[in-house]
Short mmCIF file of C-alpha atoms and ligand atoms in Angstrom, two decimals:
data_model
loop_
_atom_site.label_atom_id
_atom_site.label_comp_id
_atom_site.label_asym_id
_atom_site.label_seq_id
_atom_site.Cartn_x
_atom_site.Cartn_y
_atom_site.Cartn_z
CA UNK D 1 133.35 66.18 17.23
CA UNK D 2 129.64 65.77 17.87
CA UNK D 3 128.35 66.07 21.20
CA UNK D 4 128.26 62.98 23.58
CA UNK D 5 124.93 62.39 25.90
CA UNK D 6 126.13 59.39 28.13
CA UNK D 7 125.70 59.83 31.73
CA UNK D 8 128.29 57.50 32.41
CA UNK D 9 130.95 60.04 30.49
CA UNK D 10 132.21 61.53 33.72
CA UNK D 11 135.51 63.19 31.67
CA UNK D 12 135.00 63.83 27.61
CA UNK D 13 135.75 66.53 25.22
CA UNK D 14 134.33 69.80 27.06
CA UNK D 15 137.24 69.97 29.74
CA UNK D 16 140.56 69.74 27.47
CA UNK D 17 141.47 66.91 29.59
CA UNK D 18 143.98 64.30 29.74
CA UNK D 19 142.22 61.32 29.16
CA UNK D 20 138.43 60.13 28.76
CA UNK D 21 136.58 58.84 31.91
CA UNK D 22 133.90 56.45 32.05
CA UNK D 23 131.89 55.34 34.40
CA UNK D 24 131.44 51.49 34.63
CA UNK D 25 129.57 50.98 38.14
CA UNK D 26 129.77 52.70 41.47
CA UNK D 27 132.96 51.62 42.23
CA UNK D 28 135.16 51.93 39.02
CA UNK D 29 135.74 53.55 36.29
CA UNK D 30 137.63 53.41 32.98
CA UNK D 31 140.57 55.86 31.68
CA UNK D 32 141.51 56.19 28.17
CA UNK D 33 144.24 57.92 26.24
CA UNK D 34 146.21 57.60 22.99
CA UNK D 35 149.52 59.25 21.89
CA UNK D 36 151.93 58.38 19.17
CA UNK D 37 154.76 60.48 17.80
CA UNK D 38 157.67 60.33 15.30
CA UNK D 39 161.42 59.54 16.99
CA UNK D 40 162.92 63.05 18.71
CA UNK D 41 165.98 60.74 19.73
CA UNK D 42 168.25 58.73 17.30
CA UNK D 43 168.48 55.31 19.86
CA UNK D 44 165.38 53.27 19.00
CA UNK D 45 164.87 51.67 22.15
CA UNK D 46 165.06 54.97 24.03
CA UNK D 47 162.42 56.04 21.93
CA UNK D 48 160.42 53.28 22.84
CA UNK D 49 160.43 54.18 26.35
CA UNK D 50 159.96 57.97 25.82
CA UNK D 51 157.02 56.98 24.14
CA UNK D 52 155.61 54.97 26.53
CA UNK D 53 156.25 57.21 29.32
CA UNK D 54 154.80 59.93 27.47
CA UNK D 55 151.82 57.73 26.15
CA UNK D 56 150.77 56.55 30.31
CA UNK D 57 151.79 60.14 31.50
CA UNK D 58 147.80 61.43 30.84
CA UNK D 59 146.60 58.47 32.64
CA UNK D 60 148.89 59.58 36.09
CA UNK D 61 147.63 62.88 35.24
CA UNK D 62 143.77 62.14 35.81
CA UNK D 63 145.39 60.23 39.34
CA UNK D 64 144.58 56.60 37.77
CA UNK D 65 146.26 53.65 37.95
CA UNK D 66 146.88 51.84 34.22
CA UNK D 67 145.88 48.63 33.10
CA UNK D 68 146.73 47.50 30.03
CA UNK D 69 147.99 49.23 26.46
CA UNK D 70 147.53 48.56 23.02
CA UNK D 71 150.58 49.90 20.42
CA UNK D 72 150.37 51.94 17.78
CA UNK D 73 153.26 51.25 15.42
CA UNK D 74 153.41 53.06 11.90
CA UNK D 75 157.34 51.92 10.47
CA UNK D 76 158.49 51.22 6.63
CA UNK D 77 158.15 48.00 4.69
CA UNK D 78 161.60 48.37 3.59
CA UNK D 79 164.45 50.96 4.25
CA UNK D 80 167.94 50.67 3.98
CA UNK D 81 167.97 53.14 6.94
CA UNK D 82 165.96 51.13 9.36
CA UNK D 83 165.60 47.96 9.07
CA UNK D 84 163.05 45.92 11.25
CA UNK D 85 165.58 45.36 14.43
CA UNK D 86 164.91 48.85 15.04
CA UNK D 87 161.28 48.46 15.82
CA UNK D 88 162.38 45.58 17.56
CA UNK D 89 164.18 48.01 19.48
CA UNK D 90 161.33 50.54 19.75
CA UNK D 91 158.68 47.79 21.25
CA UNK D 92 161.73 46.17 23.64
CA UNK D 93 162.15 49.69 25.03
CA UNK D 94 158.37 50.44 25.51
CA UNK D 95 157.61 47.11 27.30
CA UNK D 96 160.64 47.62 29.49
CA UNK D 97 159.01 51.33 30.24
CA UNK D 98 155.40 49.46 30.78
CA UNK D 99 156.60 47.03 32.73
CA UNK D 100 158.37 49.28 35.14
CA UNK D 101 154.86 51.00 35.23
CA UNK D 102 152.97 47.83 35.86
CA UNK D 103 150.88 47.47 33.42
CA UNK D 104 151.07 44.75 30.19
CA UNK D 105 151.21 45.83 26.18
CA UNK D 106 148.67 43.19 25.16
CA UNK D 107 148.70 44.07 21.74
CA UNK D 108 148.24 46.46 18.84
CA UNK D 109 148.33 47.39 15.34
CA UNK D 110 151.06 48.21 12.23
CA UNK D 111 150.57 50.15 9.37
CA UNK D 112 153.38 51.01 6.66
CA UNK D 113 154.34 54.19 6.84
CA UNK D 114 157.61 56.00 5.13
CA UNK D 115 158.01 57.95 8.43
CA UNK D 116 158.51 55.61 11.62
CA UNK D 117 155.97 56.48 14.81
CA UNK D 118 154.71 55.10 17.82
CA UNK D 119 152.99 54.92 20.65
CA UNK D 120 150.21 53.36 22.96
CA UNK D 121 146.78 53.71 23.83
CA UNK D 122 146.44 52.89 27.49
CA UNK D 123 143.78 52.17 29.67
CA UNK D 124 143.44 52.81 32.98
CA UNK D 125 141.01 52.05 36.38
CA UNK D 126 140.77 54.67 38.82
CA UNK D 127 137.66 54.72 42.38
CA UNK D 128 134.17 56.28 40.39
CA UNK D 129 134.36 60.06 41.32
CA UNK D 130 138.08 59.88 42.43
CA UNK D 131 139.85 61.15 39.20
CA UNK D 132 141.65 64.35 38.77
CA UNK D 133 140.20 66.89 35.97
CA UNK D 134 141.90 70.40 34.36
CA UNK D 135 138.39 71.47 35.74
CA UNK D 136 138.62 71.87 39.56
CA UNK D 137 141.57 74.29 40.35
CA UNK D 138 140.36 76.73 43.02
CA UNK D 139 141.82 80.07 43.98
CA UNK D 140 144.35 80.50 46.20
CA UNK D 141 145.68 77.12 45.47
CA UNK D 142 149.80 76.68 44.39
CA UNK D 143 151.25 75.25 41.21
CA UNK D 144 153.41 72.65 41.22
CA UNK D 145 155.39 71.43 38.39
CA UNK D 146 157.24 68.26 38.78
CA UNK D 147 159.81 68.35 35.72
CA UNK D 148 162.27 70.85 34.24
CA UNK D 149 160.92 72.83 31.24
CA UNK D 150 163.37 72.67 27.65
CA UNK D 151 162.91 68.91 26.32
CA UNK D 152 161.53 70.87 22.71
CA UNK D 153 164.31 73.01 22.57
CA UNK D 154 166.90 70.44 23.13
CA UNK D 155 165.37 67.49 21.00
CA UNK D 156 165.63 70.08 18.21
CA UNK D 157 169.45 70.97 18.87
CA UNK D 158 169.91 67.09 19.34
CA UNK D 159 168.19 66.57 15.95
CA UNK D 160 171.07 68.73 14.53
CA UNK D 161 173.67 67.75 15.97
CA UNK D 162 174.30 70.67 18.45
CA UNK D 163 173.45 69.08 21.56
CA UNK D 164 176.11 67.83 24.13
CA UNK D 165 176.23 64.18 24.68
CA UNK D 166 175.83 64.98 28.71
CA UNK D 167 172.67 67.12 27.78
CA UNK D 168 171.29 64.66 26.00
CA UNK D 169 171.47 61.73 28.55
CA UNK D 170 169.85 64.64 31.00
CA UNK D 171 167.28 65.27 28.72
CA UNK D 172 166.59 61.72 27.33
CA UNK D 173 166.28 60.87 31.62
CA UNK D 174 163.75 63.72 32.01
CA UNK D 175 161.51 62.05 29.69
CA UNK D 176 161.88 58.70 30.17
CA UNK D 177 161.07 59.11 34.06
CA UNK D 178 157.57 58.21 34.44
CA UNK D 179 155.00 60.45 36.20
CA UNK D 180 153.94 57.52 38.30
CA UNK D 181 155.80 58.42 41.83
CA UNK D 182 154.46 61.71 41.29
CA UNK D 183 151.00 61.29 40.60
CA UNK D 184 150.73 58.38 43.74
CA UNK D 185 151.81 61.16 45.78
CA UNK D 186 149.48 64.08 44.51
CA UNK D 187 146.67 61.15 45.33
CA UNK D 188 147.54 60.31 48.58
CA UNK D 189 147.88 63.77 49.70
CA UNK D 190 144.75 65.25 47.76
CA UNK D 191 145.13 67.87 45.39
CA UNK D 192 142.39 69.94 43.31
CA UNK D 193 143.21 69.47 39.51
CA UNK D 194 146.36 68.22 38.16
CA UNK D 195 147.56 67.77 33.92
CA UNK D 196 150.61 66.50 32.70
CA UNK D 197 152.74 69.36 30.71
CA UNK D 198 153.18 68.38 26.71
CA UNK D 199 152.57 69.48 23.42
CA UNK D 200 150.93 72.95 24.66
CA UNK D 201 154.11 73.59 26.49
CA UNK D 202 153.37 74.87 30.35
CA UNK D 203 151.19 78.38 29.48
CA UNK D 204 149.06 76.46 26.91
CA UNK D 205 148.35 73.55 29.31
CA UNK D 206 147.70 75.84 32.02
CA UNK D 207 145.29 77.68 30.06
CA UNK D 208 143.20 74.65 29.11
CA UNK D 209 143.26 74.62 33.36
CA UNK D 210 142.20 77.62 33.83
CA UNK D 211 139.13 78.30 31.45
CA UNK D 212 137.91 74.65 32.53
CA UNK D 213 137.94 75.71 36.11
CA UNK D 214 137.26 79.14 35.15
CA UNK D 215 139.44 80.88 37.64
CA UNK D 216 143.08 82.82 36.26
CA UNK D 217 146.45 81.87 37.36
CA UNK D 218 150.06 83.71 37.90
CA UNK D 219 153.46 82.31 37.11
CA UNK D 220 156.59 83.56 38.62
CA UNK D 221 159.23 83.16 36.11
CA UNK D 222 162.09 83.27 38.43
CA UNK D 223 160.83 80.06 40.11
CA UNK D 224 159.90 77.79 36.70
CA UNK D 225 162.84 75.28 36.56
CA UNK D 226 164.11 75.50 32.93
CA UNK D 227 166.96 73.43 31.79
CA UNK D 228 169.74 75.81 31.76
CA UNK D 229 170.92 74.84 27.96
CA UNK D 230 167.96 75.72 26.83
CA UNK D 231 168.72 79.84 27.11
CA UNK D 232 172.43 79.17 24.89
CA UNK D 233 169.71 77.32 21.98
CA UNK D 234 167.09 80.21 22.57
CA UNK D 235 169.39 82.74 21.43
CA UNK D 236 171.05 80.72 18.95
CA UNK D 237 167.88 80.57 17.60
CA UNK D 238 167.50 77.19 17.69
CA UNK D 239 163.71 77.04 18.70
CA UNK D 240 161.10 74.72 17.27
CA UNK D 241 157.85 75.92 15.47
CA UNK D 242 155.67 74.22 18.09
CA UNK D 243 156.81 77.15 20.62
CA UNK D 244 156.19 79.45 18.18
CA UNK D 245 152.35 78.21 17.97
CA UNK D 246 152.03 78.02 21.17
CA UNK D 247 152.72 81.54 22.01
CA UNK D 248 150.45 82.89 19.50
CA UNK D 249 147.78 79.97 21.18
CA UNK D 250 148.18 81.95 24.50
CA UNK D 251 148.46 85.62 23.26
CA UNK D 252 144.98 86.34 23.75
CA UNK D 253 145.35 84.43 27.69
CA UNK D 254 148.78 85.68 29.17
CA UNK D 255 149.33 88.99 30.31
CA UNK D 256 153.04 89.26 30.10
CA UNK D 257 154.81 91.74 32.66
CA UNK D 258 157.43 94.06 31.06
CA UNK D 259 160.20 92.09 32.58
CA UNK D 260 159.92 88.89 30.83
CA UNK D 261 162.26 88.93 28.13
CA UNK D 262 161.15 87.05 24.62
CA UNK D 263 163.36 84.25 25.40
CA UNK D 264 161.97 83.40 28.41
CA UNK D 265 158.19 83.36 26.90
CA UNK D 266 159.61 81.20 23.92
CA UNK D 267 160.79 78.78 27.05
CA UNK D 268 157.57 79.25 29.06
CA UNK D 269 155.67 77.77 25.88
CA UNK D 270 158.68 74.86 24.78
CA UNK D 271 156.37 71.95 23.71
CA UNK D 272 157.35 68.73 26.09
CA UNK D 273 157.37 65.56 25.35
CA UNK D 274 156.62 63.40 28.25
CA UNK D 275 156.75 66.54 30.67
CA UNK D 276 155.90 66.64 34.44
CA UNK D 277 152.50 67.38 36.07
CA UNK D 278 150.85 70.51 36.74
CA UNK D 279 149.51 69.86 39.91
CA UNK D 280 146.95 72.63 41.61
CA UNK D 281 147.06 71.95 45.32
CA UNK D 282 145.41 73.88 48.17
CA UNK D 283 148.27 76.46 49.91
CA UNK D 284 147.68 74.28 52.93
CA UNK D 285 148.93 71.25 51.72
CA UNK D 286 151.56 72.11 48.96
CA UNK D 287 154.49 72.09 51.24
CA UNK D 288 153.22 68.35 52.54
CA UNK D 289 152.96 67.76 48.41
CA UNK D 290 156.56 68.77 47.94
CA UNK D 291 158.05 67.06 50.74
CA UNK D 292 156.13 64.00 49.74
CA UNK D 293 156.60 64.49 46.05
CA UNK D 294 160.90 64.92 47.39
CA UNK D 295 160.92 61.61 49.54
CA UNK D 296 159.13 59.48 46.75
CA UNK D 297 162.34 60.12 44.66
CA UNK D 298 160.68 63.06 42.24
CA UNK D 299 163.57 65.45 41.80
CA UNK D 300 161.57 68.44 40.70
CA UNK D 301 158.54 70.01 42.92
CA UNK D 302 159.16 73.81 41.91
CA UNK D 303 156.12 76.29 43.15
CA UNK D 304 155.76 77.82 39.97
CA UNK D 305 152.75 80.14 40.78
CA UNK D 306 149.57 79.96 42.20
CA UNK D 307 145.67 80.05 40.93
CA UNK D 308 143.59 83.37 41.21
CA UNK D 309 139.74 84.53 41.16
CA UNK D 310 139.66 86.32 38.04
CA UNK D 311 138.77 85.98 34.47
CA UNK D 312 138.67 82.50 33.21
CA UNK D 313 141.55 81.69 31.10
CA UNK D 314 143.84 84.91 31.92
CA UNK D 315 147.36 83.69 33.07
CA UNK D 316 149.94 86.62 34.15
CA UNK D 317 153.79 85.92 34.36
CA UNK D 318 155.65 87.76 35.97
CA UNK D 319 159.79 87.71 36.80
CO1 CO M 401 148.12 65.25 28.80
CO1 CO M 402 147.94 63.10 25.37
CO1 CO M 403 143.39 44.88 13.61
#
């Protein structure tokens, strides 16, 4: 992409962030983000709300509040397979999802497409100078991760078949939980830099943290909260290609310590879909974050490391 000069563009392309900020007086600004996906769950209107979730999750991650969406719909003219209740389905379950969120889908767009996705672009408001970027993690500071890591592993044993109905309604609850609680939380108490964990899976996420705030980071394996199917899958080999990609995206970042076994970097880089936030808060107020995070209803507030002066970029795990 070319370059953007616009003073008002407090959060563009440099950072790796979430979601675009811009400046519209002294008092507000605007949040944007897009995502759209195929269907990693059979039930349409569950999909809908996933996707929703997932879609708002960046704007919670930059500690904004959103407004209003906009869907993106891509779904076949004619299939015996689906026919048009099913997006029916899909845009029932993503209002429901929005509405719990607050904000209105006001609109959108369709285009014909064999393969069915969607998804929303939301906008969101959040104070001028208030939001929360991937750039501004400090040493010393503690990681906190508010959902269990293994929704890409599972979707792929759901997708054949080899996932247990009780799994799935765990997993399909994980993601359609909205990051909202969390990130009203991480606001009130004050944190440093937050994202929300997806496609990048936790060590690629984490990376785009730690070259934008140019400080390097250590994860203690032992204290990541990983859905315990996922380890049965891993050495099953039932592992999408996505963690795969990642790990080769963060082979040049992560020093791995000799007692991390393959597995548990294939579940250290399992690409999320609507994942919890990475939240880098200062040591003296991460046990206030967790206890908060805990009494707002968030089930998950795991310390799963802690920022470092060092190289920008480097991540070591350790057990
Ligand atoms: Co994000
Ligand atoms: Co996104
Ligand atoms: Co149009």
């Amino acid at each position: 992409m070319p370059e953007i000069h616009d003073p008002n563009l407090l959060v563009g392309l440099n950072t790796g962030d979430d979601a675009a900020v811009y400046r519209l007086n002294d008092e507000l600004s605007l949040v944007e983000t897009v995502d759209f996906f195929p269907p990693m769950v059979d039930d349409p209107y569950t999909f809908g709300a996933i996707a929703a979730a997932n879609a708002v999750s960046d704007i919670y991650a930059m500690g904004a509040c959103p407004l209003i969406a906009l869907s993106l719909v891509c779904f076949p003219r004619e299939s015996p397979d689906l026919p048009l209740s099913a997006l029916v389905e899909i845009l029932k379950g993503s209002a429901d999802k929005a509405a719990e969120a607050g904000f209105p889908i006001v609109g959108g767009h369709t285009v014909a497409d064999k393969e069915p996705k969607y998804g929303l672009a939301v906008t969101g408001l959040v104070r001028t100078g208030k939001h929360l970027t991937n750039a501004t993690a400090r040493p010393g500071d503690q990681l906190i991760l508010t959902k269990p890591l293994g929704t890409g592993i599972i979707a792929t044993a759901l997708k054949s078949g080899l996932a247990r109905p009780e799994t799935i309604s765990k997993v399909t609850s994980i993601m359609t939980t909205l990051n909202k609680a969390a990130s009203e939380v991480m606001v009130a108490i004050g944190v440093n830099a937050c994202t929300d964990v997806t496609g990048f899976g936790l060590l690629g996420h984490l990376t785009e943290v730690t070259q934008a705030s140019r400080v390097s980071a250590e994860i203690r394996l032992a204290q990541v909260p990983v859905l315990e199917e996922v380890w049965g899958f891993i050495a099953d080999g039932i592992v999408p290609g996505g963690n795969y990609r990642n790990l080769k995206y963060v082979a040049n970042c992560v020093v791995w310590d000799e007692g991390v076994s393959e597995d548990a970097k294939l579940a250290l880089c399992d690409p999320q879909t609507s994942g919890g936030l990475l939240i880098s808060v200062s040591a003296d107020k991460a046990a206030a974050l967790k206890e908060a995070l805990k009494a707002a209803g968030v089930e998950t507030a795991a310390d799963v490391g802690r920022i470092l002066a060092g190289p920008a970029g480097r991540i070591s795990v350790v057990p």
